[in-house]
Coordinates of C-alpha atoms in Angstrom, one line a residue:
Chain A
M24 CA -12.6 14.6 -6.4
A25 CA -10.6 13.9 -9.5
R26 CA -7.6 11.9 -8.6
A27 CA -5.1 12.1 -11.6
L28 CA -1.4 12.4 -11.9
V29 CA 0.0 14.1 -15.0
N30 CA 3.6 14.5 -15.8
V31 CA 4.6 17.2 -18.3
P32 CA 8.2 18.6 -18.4
K33 CA 8.1 22.3 -17.1
A34 CA 10.4 23.6 -19.8
A35 CA 11.3 22.3 -23.2
R36 CA 13.3 23.6 -26.2
Q37 CA 11.5 24.5 -29.5
G38 CA 11.0 21.4 -31.4
E39 CA 12.0 19.0 -28.6
V40 CA 10.1 15.7 -28.3
V41 CA 8.8 15.5 -24.8
E42 CA 7.3 12.6 -22.9
I43 CA 3.9 13.1 -21.3
R44 CA 2.5 10.7 -18.7
A45 CA -1.1 10.7 -17.3
M46 CA -2.7 8.3 -14.8
I47 CA -6.1 8.4 -13.2
A48 CA -7.8 6.5 -10.4
H49 CA -10.6 4.6 -11.8
P50 CA -11.9 1.0 -11.1
M51 CA -12.3 0.2 -14.8
E52 CA -15.2 -2.3 -13.9
T53 CA -15.6 -4.6 -16.9
G54 CA -19.2 -5.5 -16.4
Y55 CA -18.3 -9.3 -16.4
R56 CA -17.7 -9.7 -12.8
V57 CA -20.3 -11.1 -10.5
G58 CA -20.9 -9.4 -7.1
P59 CA -21.6 -11.1 -3.8
N60 CA -25.4 -11.0 -4.5
G61 CA -25.1 -13.0 -7.8
I62 CA -25.8 -10.0 -10.0
N63 CA -23.3 -8.7 -12.5
I64 CA -21.5 -5.6 -11.4
P65 CA -22.4 -2.9 -13.9
R66 CA -19.8 -1.9 -16.4
D67 CA -18.0 1.3 -15.5
I68 CA -15.0 2.1 -17.7
I69 CA -13.3 5.2 -19.1
R70 CA -14.1 5.2 -22.8
R71 CA -11.9 8.0 -24.1
F72 CA -8.8 9.7 -23.1
A73 CA -7.9 13.0 -24.9
C74 CA -5.1 15.5 -24.7
T75 CA -5.2 19.1 -26.1
Y76 CA -2.2 21.4 -26.6
N77 CA -3.4 25.0 -26.5
G78 CA -7.0 23.9 -27.3
E79 CA -6.0 21.7 -30.2
E80 CA -6.3 17.9 -29.8
V81 CA -2.9 16.2 -30.3
F82 CA -3.5 12.7 -28.8
S83 CA -6.5 10.7 -28.0
A84 CA -7.3 6.9 -27.1
D85 CA -10.3 4.8 -26.9
L86 CA -10.2 2.5 -23.9
F87 CA -11.9 -0.9 -23.6
P88 CA -12.9 -3.3 -20.8
A89 CA -9.6 -5.2 -20.9
V90 CA -7.7 -2.0 -19.8
S91 CA -6.6 -2.5 -16.2
A92 CA -7.8 -0.2 -13.3
N93 CA -6.1 3.1 -12.9
P94 CA -5.1 3.4 -16.5
F95 CA -1.6 4.8 -17.1
I96 CA -1.1 6.4 -20.6
A97 CA 2.4 7.6 -21.9
F98 CA 3.0 9.3 -25.2
T99 CA 5.2 11.9 -26.8
L100 CA 4.5 15.5 -28.2
V101 CA 6.6 18.0 -30.2
A102 CA 7.0 21.1 -27.9
T103 CA 6.1 24.0 -30.3
T104 CA 4.8 26.9 -28.1
S105 CA 4.3 27.6 -24.5
G106 CA 0.9 27.0 -23.2
T107 CA -1.4 24.7 -21.5
I108 CA -1.7 20.9 -22.0
D109 CA -5.3 19.8 -21.0
F110 CA -6.2 16.1 -20.2
T111 CA -9.8 14.7 -20.3
W112 CA -11.0 11.3 -19.4
T113 CA -14.5 10.4 -20.4
D114 CA -16.3 7.5 -18.7
D115 CA -19.4 5.3 -19.7
A116 CA -21.9 7.7 -18.1
G117 CA -20.4 10.6 -20.2
K118 CA -19.0 12.1 -17.1
T119 CA -15.5 14.0 -17.6
Q120 CA -12.6 14.3 -15.4
T121 CA -9.8 16.8 -16.2
A122 CA -6.4 17.9 -15.4
S123 CA -4.1 20.3 -16.9
A124 CA -0.3 21.3 -16.9
E125 CA 1.7 24.3 -18.2
I126 CA 4.8 24.0 -20.4
T127 CA 7.2 26.7 -21.2
V128 CA 9.0 26.4 -24.6
G129 CA 12.1 28.4 -24.9
Chain B
M29 CA 35.3 -37.5 22.6
R30 CA 31.9 -38.8 21.7
A31 CA 30.4 -36.9 24.8
L32 CA 32.0 -33.7 23.6
W33 CA 30.5 -34.1 20.1
G34 CA 27.1 -34.7 21.8
L35 CA 27.4 -31.5 23.7
V36 CA 28.3 -29.6 20.4
G37 CA 25.3 -31.1 18.7
I38 CA 23.1 -30.0 21.7
I39 CA 24.5 -26.5 21.6
A40 CA 24.2 -26.3 17.8
A41 CA 20.5 -27.4 18.2
V42 CA 19.8 -24.9 20.8
V43 CA 21.5 -22.1 18.7
C44 CA 19.4 -23.0 15.7
S45 CA 16.2 -23.2 17.6
M46 CA 16.9 -19.7 18.9
A47 CA 17.5 -18.5 15.3
I48 CA 14.2 -19.9 14.1
A49 CA 12.4 -18.3 17.0
A50 CA 13.8 -14.9 16.4
G51 CA 12.9 -15.1 12.6
I52 CA 15.4 -13.6 10.1
E53 CA 18.3 -11.8 11.5
G54 CA 20.1 -8.6 10.5
S55 CA 21.7 -8.6 7.1
A56 CA 19.6 -11.5 5.8
K57 CA 16.4 -9.3 6.1
R58 CA 15.2 -8.2 2.8
S59 CA 12.3 -6.1 1.6
G60 CA 9.8 -7.7 -0.7
F61 CA 11.0 -5.0 -3.2
D62 CA 14.2 -7.1 -3.7
F63 CA 12.3 -10.2 -4.9
M64 CA 10.3 -8.3 -7.5
T65 CA 11.0 -8.1 -11.3
P66 CA 13.0 -5.0 -12.5
E67 CA 9.8 -3.8 -14.3
T68 CA 7.7 -3.8 -11.0
Q69 CA 10.7 -2.2 -9.2
A70 CA 10.7 0.7 -11.7
L71 CA 7.0 1.2 -11.3
Q72 CA 7.4 1.7 -7.6
A73 CA 10.5 3.8 -7.8
D74 CA 8.9 6.4 -10.0
D75 CA 6.4 8.5 -8.2
M76 CA 4.8 9.6 -11.5
S77 CA 4.0 5.9 -12.6
N78 CA 3.4 4.5 -9.1
P79 CA -0.4 4.1 -9.0
G80 CA -0.3 4.1 -5.1
M81 CA 0.6 7.9 -5.4
L82 CA -3.0 8.4 -6.4
W83 CA -4.1 7.4 -2.9
V84 CA -1.4 9.5 -1.3
L85 CA -2.8 12.4 -3.4
Q86 CA -6.3 11.8 -2.2
G87 CA -5.0 11.5 1.5
E88 CA -3.5 14.8 1.1
Q89 CA -6.8 16.4 0.1
L90 CA -8.6 14.5 3.0
W91 CA -6.1 15.7 5.4
Q92 CA -7.2 19.3 4.9
Q93 CA -10.9 18.6 4.8
S94 CA -13.1 19.4 7.7
E95 CA -15.1 16.5 8.9
G96 CA -17.7 15.5 11.5
R97 CA -19.8 17.5 14.0
A98 CA -16.6 19.1 15.4
D99 CA -16.0 20.4 11.8
V100 CA -12.3 20.2 12.2
A101 CA -9.7 18.6 9.7
C102 CA -6.8 16.4 10.5
A103 CA -4.7 19.5 9.8
G104 CA -6.7 21.5 12.4
C105 CA -4.9 19.7 15.2
H106 CA -1.9 18.1 13.6
G107 CA -1.0 20.9 11.1
D108 CA 1.5 20.1 8.4
A109 CA 1.8 16.4 8.1
S110 CA 5.2 16.5 6.6
Q111 CA 6.5 17.9 9.9
T112 CA 4.2 16.3 12.5
M113 CA 3.6 12.8 11.0
R114 CA 7.2 12.2 10.1
G115 CA 8.4 8.9 11.6
V116 CA 5.0 8.3 13.2
A117 CA 4.3 5.1 11.1
T118 CA 7.7 3.6 11.9
R119 CA 6.4 3.2 15.6
Y120 CA 2.9 1.7 14.8
P121 CA 1.1 -0.3 16.1
A122 CA 1.3 1.6 19.4
F123 CA -0.3 1.1 22.8
D124 CA -3.8 2.8 23.0
E125 CA -4.4 3.8 26.6
A126 CA -8.3 4.1 26.1
T127 CA -8.6 0.4 25.2
G128 CA -5.6 -1.1 26.9
R129 CA -4.5 -2.8 23.7
P130 CA -2.3 -2.1 20.7
I131 CA -3.8 -0.1 17.9
D132 CA -2.6 0.2 14.3
L133 CA -2.5 3.4 12.2
A134 CA -5.7 2.9 10.5
G135 CA -7.4 2.1 13.9
R136 CA -5.9 5.3 15.3
I137 CA -7.1 7.4 12.3
N138 CA -10.6 6.0 12.9
S139 CA -10.5 6.5 16.7
C140 CA -9.4 10.1 16.1
R141 CA -12.2 10.6 13.9
G142 CA -14.7 9.3 16.4
E143 CA -13.3 11.4 19.3
R144 CA -11.9 14.6 18.0
Q145 CA -13.9 15.1 14.7
Q146 CA -17.0 13.3 16.1
A147 CA -17.5 11.8 12.6
E148 CA -18.5 8.3 11.6
P149 CA -15.7 5.9 11.4
L150 CA -14.5 5.0 7.9
T151 CA -15.2 1.4 6.8
P152 CA -12.1 -0.9 6.5
E153 CA -10.6 -0.9 3.1
S154 CA -12.5 2.1 2.0
D155 CA -10.6 4.5 -0.3
A156 CA -10.8 7.4 2.2
L157 CA -9.3 5.2 5.1
L158 CA -6.5 3.7 2.7
A159 CA -5.8 7.2 1.4
L160 CA -5.2 8.8 4.8
T161 CA -3.2 5.9 6.1
A162 CA -1.0 5.9 3.0
Y163 CA -0.6 9.8 3.2
V164 CA 0.5 9.4 6.8
T165 CA 2.8 6.5 6.3
H166 CA 4.2 8.1 3.2
Q167 CA 5.7 10.9 5.5
S168 CA 7.9 8.2 6.9
R169 CA 9.2 6.9 3.6
G170 CA 12.9 6.1 3.8
M171 CA 13.1 5.9 7.6
P172 CA 13.9 2.7 9.3
I173 CA 11.1 0.7 11.1
T174 CA 11.7 1.2 14.8
P175 CA 8.7 -0.2 16.8
A176 CA 8.2 1.3 20.3
I177 CA 9.8 -0.4 23.2
D178 CA 6.9 -0.5 25.6
A179 CA 6.5 -3.2 28.1
R180 CA 2.8 -3.2 27.9
L181 CA 2.9 -4.3 24.3
A182 CA 5.0 -7.4 25.1
P183 CA 2.2 -9.9 25.7
F184 CA 0.4 -8.8 22.4
R185 CA 3.6 -9.0 20.5
D186 CA 4.2 -12.6 22.0
N187 CA 0.6 -13.5 20.9
G188 CA 1.3 -12.2 17.5
R189 CA 4.5 -14.4 17.3
R190 CA 2.5 -17.4 18.5
L191 CA -0.1 -16.8 15.7
F192 CA 2.7 -16.4 13.0
Q193 CA 4.2 -19.8 14.1
S194 CA 0.7 -21.6 14.5
R195 CA -0.1 -24.0 11.7
I196 CA -3.8 -23.2 10.6
G197 CA -6.2 -24.2 7.8
Q198 CA -6.7 -27.3 5.6
L199 CA -3.2 -27.0 4.2
D200 CA -1.9 -26.9 7.7
L201 CA 0.7 -24.1 7.2
S202 CA 2.0 -21.3 9.5
C203 CA 3.2 -18.0 8.3
A204 CA 6.6 -19.1 9.4
S205 CA 6.5 -22.3 7.2
C206 CA 6.7 -20.1 4.2
H207 CA 8.2 -16.8 5.2
D208 CA 10.8 -17.9 7.8
D209 CA 11.7 -21.3 6.7
N210 CA 11.3 -21.2 2.8
W211 CA 11.8 -17.7 1.8
G212 CA 13.4 -17.0 -1.6
K213 CA 12.0 -20.3 -3.1
R214 CA 9.1 -20.4 -5.4
L215 CA 5.4 -21.2 -4.5
G216 CA 3.9 -21.7 -8.0
G217 CA 5.1 -19.0 -10.2
S218 CA 6.0 -16.4 -7.7
V219 CA 9.0 -16.0 -5.2
M220 CA 8.2 -16.2 -1.5
P221 CA 9.4 -13.1 0.1
Q222 CA 10.2 -12.7 3.8
A223 CA 6.9 -11.0 4.6
H224 CA 8.2 -7.7 6.0
P225 CA 5.4 -5.1 6.0
T226 CA 7.5 -2.2 4.7
G227 CA 5.3 -0.7 2.1
Y228 CA 1.6 -0.8 3.5
P229 CA -0.8 0.4 2.4
L230 CA 0.4 -0.7 -1.0
Y231 CA -0.7 -1.1 -4.5
R232 CA -1.0 -4.7 -5.5
L233 CA -1.3 -5.4 -9.1
E234 CA -3.3 -8.4 -8.5
W235 CA -5.9 -6.4 -6.6
Q236 CA -5.7 -3.5 -9.1
T237 CA -5.9 -1.2 -6.0
V238 CA -4.4 -0.2 -2.7
G239 CA -4.9 -2.5 0.3
S240 CA -3.9 -2.8 3.9
L241 CA -1.6 -5.1 5.7
Q242 CA -4.8 -6.7 7.2
R243 CA -6.1 -7.4 3.8
R244 CA -2.9 -9.2 2.8
L245 CA -3.0 -11.3 6.0
R246 CA -6.6 -12.3 5.5
N247 CA -5.5 -13.1 1.9
C248 CA -2.8 -15.5 3.1
M249 CA -5.2 -17.1 5.6
I250 CA -7.7 -17.8 2.9
G251 CA -4.8 -19.1 0.8
V252 CA -4.1 -21.9 3.4
R253 CA -7.9 -22.6 3.5
A254 CA -8.2 -21.0 7.0
E255 CA -11.2 -18.9 8.3
P256 CA -9.6 -15.4 8.3
F257 CA -9.9 -13.0 11.2
A258 CA -12.4 -10.1 10.6
F259 CA -11.0 -6.7 9.7
G260 CA -9.8 -4.9 12.9
A261 CA -9.7 -8.1 14.8
P262 CA -7.3 -8.0 17.8
E263 CA -5.4 -11.0 16.4
L264 CA -4.6 -9.1 13.2
V265 CA -3.2 -6.2 15.1
D266 CA -1.1 -8.4 17.3
L267 CA 0.2 -10.1 14.1
E268 CA 0.9 -6.7 12.7
L269 CA 2.8 -5.8 16.0
H270 CA 5.0 -9.0 15.7
L271 CA 5.6 -8.4 11.8
M272 CA 6.9 -4.8 12.6
E273 CA 9.2 -5.9 15.3
R274 CA 10.5 -8.7 12.8
A275 CA 11.0 -6.1 10.1
R276 CA 12.9 -3.8 12.6
G277 CA 15.6 -1.7 10.7
L278 CA 14.1 -2.0 7.3
R279 CA 13.0 1.3 5.6
V280 CA 9.4 2.4 5.0
E281 CA 8.5 2.3 1.2
T282 CA 4.9 3.4 1.4
P283 CA 3.2 3.5 -1.2
A284 CA 5.0 0.2 -2.4
V285 CA 3.9 -1.8 -5.5
R286 CA 3.8 -5.6 -5.3
P287 CA 2.8 -8.1 -7.9

């Protein structure tokens, strides 16, 4: 069950700069912590976040062990055309979680 | 004249001790929210950046999901949580007829799972239990805490107050030593709040996850170098009962964010 919250304005004017916010539930386990049995807890972090606007990648970020759990990423886009904004989070195992939102540009 | 002053002194002492016994009164009551930095307050106030909302979201999905041998979802009996669960969390912990003891909301969810859904109980502090508790409590956000007036709860509430005021651990501190007598002052780098459980389950930045009131209570017990009660222990529920009575009138904030 993907647990992600994305915030995209429903409507925007042509050429307007809009703020996009995305947050996902993830432990971001660094791999440096020791569990109760004395063995290191295996690393499990989100490595890459990407955002596509009508299929074209417009923003991406590489994440590292120092990033907190449940990473929150905010950035801006120029609203050009109506369409779908897709978000992809890829973890250490290569598993991806996705979310998407629609934007109407008038 | 001297006798008169003596009498005034005695009355003043009695009034003061009454005030201490009752905790923090009326307008002096403040949520932990008021003691936070503006940045952390902003994080809680905006649902799109409040990480606790991730658990509320998960709880909403779990509410609709059929579970157990009875193959029934929470929604199967309780319907739309925004209608049926509104205000419920403001009255908990409530008296449980079956066990003859108070039960908190997480305990009620687990007992409902066992009896109605015939499913395995969720482990304390598991994401699923926290998510369901957060979702149900979230339905009461903004409503004042109004614990049930139930005579059967009185002895347990008194036990909770006794525990709150008992000195424990190697540091020999009671809950009241900090949260009744010294709130607003600093302990190390952080301000000591009044310890009103207005926002549980809440997202604690230190934990980097959502946690229950029982986790917080155990945290404080470890902090004063005492042996903490186990999750679900009757003593912790009694403490919850006292804390909710102490916070009467403050508004539910779930999911809150705390440093």
